[in-house]
Coordinates of C-alpha atoms in Angstrom, one line a residue:
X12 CA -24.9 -0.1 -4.0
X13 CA -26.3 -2.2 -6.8
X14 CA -24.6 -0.4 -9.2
X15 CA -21.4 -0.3 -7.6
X16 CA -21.6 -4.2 -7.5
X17 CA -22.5 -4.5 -10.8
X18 CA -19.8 -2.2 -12.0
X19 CA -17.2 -4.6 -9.9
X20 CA -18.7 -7.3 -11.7
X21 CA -17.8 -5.8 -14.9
X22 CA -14.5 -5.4 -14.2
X23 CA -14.1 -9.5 -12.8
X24 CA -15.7 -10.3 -16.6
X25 CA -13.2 -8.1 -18.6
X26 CA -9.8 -8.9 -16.0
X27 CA -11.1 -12.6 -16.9
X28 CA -11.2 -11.9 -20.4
X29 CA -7.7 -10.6 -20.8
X30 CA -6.3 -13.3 -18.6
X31 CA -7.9 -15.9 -20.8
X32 CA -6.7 -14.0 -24.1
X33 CA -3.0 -13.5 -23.0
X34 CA -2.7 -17.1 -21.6
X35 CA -4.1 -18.4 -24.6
X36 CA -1.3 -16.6 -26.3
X37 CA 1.6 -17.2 -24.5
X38 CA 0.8 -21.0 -24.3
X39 CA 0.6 -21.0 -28.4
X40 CA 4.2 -18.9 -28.4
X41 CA 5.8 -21.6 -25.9
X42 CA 7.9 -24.3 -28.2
X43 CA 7.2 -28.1 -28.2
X44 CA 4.0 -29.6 -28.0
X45 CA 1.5 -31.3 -26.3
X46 CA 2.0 -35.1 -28.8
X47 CA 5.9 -34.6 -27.9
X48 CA 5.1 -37.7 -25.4
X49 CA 3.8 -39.5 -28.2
X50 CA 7.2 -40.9 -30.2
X51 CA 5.6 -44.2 -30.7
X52 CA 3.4 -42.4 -33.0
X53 CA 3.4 -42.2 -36.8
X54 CA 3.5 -39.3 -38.8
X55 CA 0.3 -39.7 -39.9
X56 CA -0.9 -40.7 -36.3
X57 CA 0.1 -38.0 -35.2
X58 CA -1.6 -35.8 -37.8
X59 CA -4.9 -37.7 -37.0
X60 CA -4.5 -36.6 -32.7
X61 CA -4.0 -33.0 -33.9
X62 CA -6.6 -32.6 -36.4
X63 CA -9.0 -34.6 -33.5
X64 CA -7.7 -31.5 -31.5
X65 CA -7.9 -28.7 -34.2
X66 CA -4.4 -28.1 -33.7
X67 CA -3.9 -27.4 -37.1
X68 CA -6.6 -24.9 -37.3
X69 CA -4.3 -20.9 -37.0
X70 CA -4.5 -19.6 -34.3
X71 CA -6.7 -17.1 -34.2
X72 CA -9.4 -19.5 -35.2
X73 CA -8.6 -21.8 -32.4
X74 CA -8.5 -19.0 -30.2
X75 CA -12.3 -18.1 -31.1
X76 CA -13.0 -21.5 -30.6
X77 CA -12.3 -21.8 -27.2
X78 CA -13.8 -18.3 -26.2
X79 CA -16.9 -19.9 -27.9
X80 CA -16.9 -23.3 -25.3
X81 CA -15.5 -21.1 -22.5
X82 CA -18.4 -18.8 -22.4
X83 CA -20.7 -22.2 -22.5
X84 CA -18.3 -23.5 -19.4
X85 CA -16.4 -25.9 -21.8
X86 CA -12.6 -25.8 -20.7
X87 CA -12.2 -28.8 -23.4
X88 CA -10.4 -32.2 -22.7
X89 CA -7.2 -33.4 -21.6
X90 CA -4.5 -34.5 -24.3
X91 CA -2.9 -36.5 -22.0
X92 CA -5.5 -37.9 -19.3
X93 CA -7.3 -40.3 -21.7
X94 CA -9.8 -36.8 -23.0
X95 CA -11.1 -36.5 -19.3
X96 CA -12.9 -33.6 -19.4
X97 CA -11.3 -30.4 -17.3
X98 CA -14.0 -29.4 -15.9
X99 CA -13.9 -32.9 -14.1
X100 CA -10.5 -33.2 -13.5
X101 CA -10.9 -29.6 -11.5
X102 CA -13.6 -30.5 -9.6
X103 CA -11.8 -34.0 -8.5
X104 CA -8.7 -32.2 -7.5
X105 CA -10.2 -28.8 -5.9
X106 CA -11.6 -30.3 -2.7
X107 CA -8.1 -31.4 -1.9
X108 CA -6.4 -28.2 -2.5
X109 CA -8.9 -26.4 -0.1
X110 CA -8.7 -28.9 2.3
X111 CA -5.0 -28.2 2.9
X112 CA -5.0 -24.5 1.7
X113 CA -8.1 -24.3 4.8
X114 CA -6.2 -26.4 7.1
X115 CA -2.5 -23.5 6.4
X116 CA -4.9 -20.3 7.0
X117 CA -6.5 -21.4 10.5
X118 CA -3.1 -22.6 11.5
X119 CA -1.4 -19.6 10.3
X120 CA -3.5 -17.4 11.1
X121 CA -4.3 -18.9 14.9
X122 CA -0.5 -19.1 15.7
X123 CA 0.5 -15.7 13.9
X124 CA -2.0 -13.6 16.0
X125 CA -0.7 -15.5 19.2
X126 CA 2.6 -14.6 18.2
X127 CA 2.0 -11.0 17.4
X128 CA 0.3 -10.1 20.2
X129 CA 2.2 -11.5 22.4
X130 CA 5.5 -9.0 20.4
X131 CA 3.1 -6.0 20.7
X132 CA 2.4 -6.6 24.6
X133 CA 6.4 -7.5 25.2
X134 CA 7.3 -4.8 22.4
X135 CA 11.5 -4.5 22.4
X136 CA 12.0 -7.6 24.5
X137 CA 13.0 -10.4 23.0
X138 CA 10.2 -12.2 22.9
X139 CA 9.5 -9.0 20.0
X140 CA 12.7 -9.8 18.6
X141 CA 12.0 -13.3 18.2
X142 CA 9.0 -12.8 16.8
X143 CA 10.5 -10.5 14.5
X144 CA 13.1 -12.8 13.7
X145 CA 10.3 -15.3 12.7
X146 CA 8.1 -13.1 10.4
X147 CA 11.2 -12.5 8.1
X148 CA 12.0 -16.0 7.8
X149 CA 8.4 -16.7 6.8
X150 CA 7.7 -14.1 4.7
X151 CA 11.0 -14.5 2.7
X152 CA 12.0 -17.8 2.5
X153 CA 9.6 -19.9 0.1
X154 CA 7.3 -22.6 1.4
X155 CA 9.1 -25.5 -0.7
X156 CA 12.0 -24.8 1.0
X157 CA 10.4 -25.1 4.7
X158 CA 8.8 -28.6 2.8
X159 CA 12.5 -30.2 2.0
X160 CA 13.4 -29.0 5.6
X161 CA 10.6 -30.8 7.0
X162 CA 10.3 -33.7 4.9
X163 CA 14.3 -34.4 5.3
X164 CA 14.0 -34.1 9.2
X165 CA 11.2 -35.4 10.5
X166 CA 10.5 -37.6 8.3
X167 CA 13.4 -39.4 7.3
X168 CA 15.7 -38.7 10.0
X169 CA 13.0 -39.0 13.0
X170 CA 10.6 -40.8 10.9
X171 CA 7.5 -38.9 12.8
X172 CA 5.4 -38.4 9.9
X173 CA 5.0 -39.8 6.6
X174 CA 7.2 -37.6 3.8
X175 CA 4.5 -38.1 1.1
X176 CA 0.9 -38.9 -0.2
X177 CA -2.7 -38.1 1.1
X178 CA -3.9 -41.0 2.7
X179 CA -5.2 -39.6 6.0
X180 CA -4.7 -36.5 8.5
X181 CA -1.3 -37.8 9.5
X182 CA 0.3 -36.7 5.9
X183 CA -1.8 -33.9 6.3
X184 CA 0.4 -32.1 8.7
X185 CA 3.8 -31.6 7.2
X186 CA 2.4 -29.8 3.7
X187 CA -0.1 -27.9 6.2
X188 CA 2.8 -26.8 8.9
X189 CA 5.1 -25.9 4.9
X190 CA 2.1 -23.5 3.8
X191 CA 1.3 -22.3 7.3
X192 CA 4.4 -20.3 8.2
X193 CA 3.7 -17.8 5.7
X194 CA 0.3 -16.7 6.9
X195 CA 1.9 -17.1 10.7
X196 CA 4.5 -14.9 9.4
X197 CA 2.5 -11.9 7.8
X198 CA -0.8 -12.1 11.1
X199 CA 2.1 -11.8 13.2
X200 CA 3.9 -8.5 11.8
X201 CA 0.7 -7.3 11.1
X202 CA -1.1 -7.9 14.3
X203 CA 1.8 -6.7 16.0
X204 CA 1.8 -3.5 14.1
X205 CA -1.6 -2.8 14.4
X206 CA -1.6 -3.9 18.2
X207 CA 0.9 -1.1 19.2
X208 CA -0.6 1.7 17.8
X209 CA -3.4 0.9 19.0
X210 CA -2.7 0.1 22.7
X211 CA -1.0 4.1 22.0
X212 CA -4.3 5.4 21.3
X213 CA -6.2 7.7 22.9
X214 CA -8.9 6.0 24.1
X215 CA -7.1 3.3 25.4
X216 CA -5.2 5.7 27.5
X217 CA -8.6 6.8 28.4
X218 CA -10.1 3.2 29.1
X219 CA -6.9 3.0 31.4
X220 CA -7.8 5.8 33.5
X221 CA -11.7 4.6 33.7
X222 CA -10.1 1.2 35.6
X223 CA -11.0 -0.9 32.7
X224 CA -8.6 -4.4 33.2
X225 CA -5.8 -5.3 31.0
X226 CA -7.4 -8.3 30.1
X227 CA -9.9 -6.0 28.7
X228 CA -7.9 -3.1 27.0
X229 CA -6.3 -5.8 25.8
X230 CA -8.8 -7.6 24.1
X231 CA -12.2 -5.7 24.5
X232 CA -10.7 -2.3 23.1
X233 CA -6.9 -3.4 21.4
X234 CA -7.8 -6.4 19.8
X235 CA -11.1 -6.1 18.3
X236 CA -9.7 -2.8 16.3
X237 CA -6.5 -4.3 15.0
X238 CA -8.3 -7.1 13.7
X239 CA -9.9 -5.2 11.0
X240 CA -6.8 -3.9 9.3
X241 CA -5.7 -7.7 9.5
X242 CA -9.4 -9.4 8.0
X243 CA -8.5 -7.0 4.9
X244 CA -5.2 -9.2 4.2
X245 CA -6.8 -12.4 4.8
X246 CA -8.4 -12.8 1.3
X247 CA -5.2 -12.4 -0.5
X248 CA -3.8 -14.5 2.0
X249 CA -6.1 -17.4 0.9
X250 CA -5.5 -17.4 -2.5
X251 CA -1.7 -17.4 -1.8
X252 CA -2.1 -20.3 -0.1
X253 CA -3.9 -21.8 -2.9
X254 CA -1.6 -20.5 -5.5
X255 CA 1.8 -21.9 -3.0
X256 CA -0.1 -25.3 -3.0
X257 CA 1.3 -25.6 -6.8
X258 CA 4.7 -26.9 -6.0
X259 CA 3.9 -27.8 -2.3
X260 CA 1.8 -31.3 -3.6
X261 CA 4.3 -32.0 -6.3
X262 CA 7.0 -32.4 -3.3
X263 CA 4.5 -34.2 -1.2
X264 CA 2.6 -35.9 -3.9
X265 CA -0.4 -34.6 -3.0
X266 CA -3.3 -35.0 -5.9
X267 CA -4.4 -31.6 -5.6
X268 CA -4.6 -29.0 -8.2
X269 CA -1.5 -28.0 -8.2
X270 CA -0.3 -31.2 -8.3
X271 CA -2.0 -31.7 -11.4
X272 CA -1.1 -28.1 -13.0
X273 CA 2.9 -28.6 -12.6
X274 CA 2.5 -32.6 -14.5
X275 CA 0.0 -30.6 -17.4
X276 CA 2.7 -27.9 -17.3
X277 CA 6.1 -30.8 -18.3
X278 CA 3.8 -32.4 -20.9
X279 CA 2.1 -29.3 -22.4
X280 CA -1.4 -30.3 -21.8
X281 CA -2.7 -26.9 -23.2
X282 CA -6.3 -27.2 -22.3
X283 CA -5.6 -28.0 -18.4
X284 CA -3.1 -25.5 -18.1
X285 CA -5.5 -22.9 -19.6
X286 CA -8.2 -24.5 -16.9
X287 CA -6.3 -24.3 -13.9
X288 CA -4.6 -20.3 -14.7
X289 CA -8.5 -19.6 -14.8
X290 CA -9.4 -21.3 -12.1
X291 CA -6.8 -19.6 -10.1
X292 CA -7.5 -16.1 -11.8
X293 CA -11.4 -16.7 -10.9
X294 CA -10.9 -17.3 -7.5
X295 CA -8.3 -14.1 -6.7
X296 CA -10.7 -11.7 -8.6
X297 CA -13.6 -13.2 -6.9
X298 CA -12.0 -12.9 -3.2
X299 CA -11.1 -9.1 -4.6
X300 CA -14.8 -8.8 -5.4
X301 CA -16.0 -9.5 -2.2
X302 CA -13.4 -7.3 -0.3
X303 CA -14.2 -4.5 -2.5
X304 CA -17.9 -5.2 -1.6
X305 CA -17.4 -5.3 2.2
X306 CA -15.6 -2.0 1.7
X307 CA -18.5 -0.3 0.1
X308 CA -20.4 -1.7 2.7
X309 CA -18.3 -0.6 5.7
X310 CA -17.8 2.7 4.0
X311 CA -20.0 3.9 1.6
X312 CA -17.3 7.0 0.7
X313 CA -15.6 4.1 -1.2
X314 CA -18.5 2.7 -3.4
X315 CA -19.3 6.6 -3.9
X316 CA -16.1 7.0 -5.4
X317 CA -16.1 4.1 -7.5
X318 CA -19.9 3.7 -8.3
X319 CA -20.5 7.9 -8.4
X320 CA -24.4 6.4 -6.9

């Protein structure tokens, strides 16, 4: 087991790597700049900001650079938050992300396994087809869409929330119902899936003919097992909603993360952008790590695979 976790662990460092090599990359390929904001500025001002920044340094070098301060936990300053450090600008703006991305996944989630087995007991009714009808509009129309929708009419035309900012649990709720309806979407096709081939199994044909209650085939026997296919999706599920908060508290002007990752993204700030994709990329590979763990641990055939221990 140990080295099966240390062999995961290998592969978070190098997937890290690679994102952190290829983003570096790309970002030096994109055209402008990150002192394009600065047209007040002299030539020679300007040539003083970007040797301050080593901007003039090839690229290659400046790559090295900032491998050398990454591996120290350096992600460098801000070019255009007055050289706040990244690190600190994160660590401002994460708790704010999570507390909406946590408040989407219990509501989505809760309302999503309602909804699915609630199809899966009333399968071909239309109660199922509603349902139905539901998950595909979650699962393919994009959150920001759901966030105009919302922000449009209940809170202009009703006026029943407030259509923007983070001051308190009432602007809370539209972003939160926005990211929720994808997670309610996906628990509910999944659970309903799961649900009706279960309730077909044999044992719960068995259970039935033992006397057992449908409150407990239901829930004892039925819904205990098709929750584990559905805990499996749940960690990708997270880091979606993380990842979706990106354009949902721009349109809500919400000071999140993502908030802050679309304004460094219009004014090339290069070193926040870099901070946030690795941010992002840490967290998926570390939900991934753990998932891959739980696996080994549930089944040991899989570490055995992968580990060979």
């Amino acid at each position: 087991m140990v080295r099966y976790i240390l062999q995961r662990l290998g592969y978070m460092l190098l997937t890290l790597f690679l994102i952190a090599t290829f983003s570096f990359f790309l970002m030096k390929m994109l055209p402008g700049s990150p002192m394009k904001a600065e047209q007040k500025l002299s030539e020679a001002q300007l040539e003083i900001l970007y040797e301050k920044y080593d901007l003039n340094d090839p690229v290659p070098v400046q790559y090295i650079n900032y491998l050398g301060k990454l591996v120290q936990g350096d992600l460098g300053v801000s070019f255009q938050m007055n050289n706040q450090p990244v690190t600190a600008l994160l660590a401002n703006r994460i708790p704010v992300s999570a507390h909406l991305g946590f408040q989407a996944m219990i509501l989505g989630t809760i309302l999503g396994m309602l909804l699915g087995l609630v199809a899966a007991v009333r399968n071909n009714s239309w109660i199922d087809y509603t349902s139905n009808v539901i998950s595909v509009i979650g699962i393919s129309i994009p959150s920001f869409i759901f966030a105009g929708l919302l922000q449009y009419f209940v809170g202009v035309k009703l006026g029943l929330l407030p259509i923007a900012f983070w001051e308190g649990f009432q602007h809370t709720i539209m972003p939160t119902i926005a990211l929720a309806i994808f997670p309610l979407a996906i628990a509910a096709r999944f659970l309903r899936t799961e649900m009706i081939e279960v309730l077909g199994s044999d044992y719960i044909v068995t259970a039935r003919a033992k006397g057992v209650t449908k409150g407990g085939i239901m829930f004892k026997h039925g819904l205990r097992n098709a929750l584990i296919p559905l805990v499996t999706v749940m960690g990708p599920m997270a880091v979606s909603l993380m990842t979706g908060t990106l354009v949902i508290e721009k349109i809500f002007s919400i000071p999140g993360i993502g908030e802050q990752f679309v304004t460094s993204v219009t004014t090339d700030d290069f070193p926040v952008i870099m901070g946030t994709t690795l941010f992002f990329a840490f967290f998926f590979i570390l939900i991934i790590l753990v998932i891959d763990i739980l696996y080994g641990i549930i089944d040991p055939r899989i570490r055995l695979a992968g580990g060979k221990d």
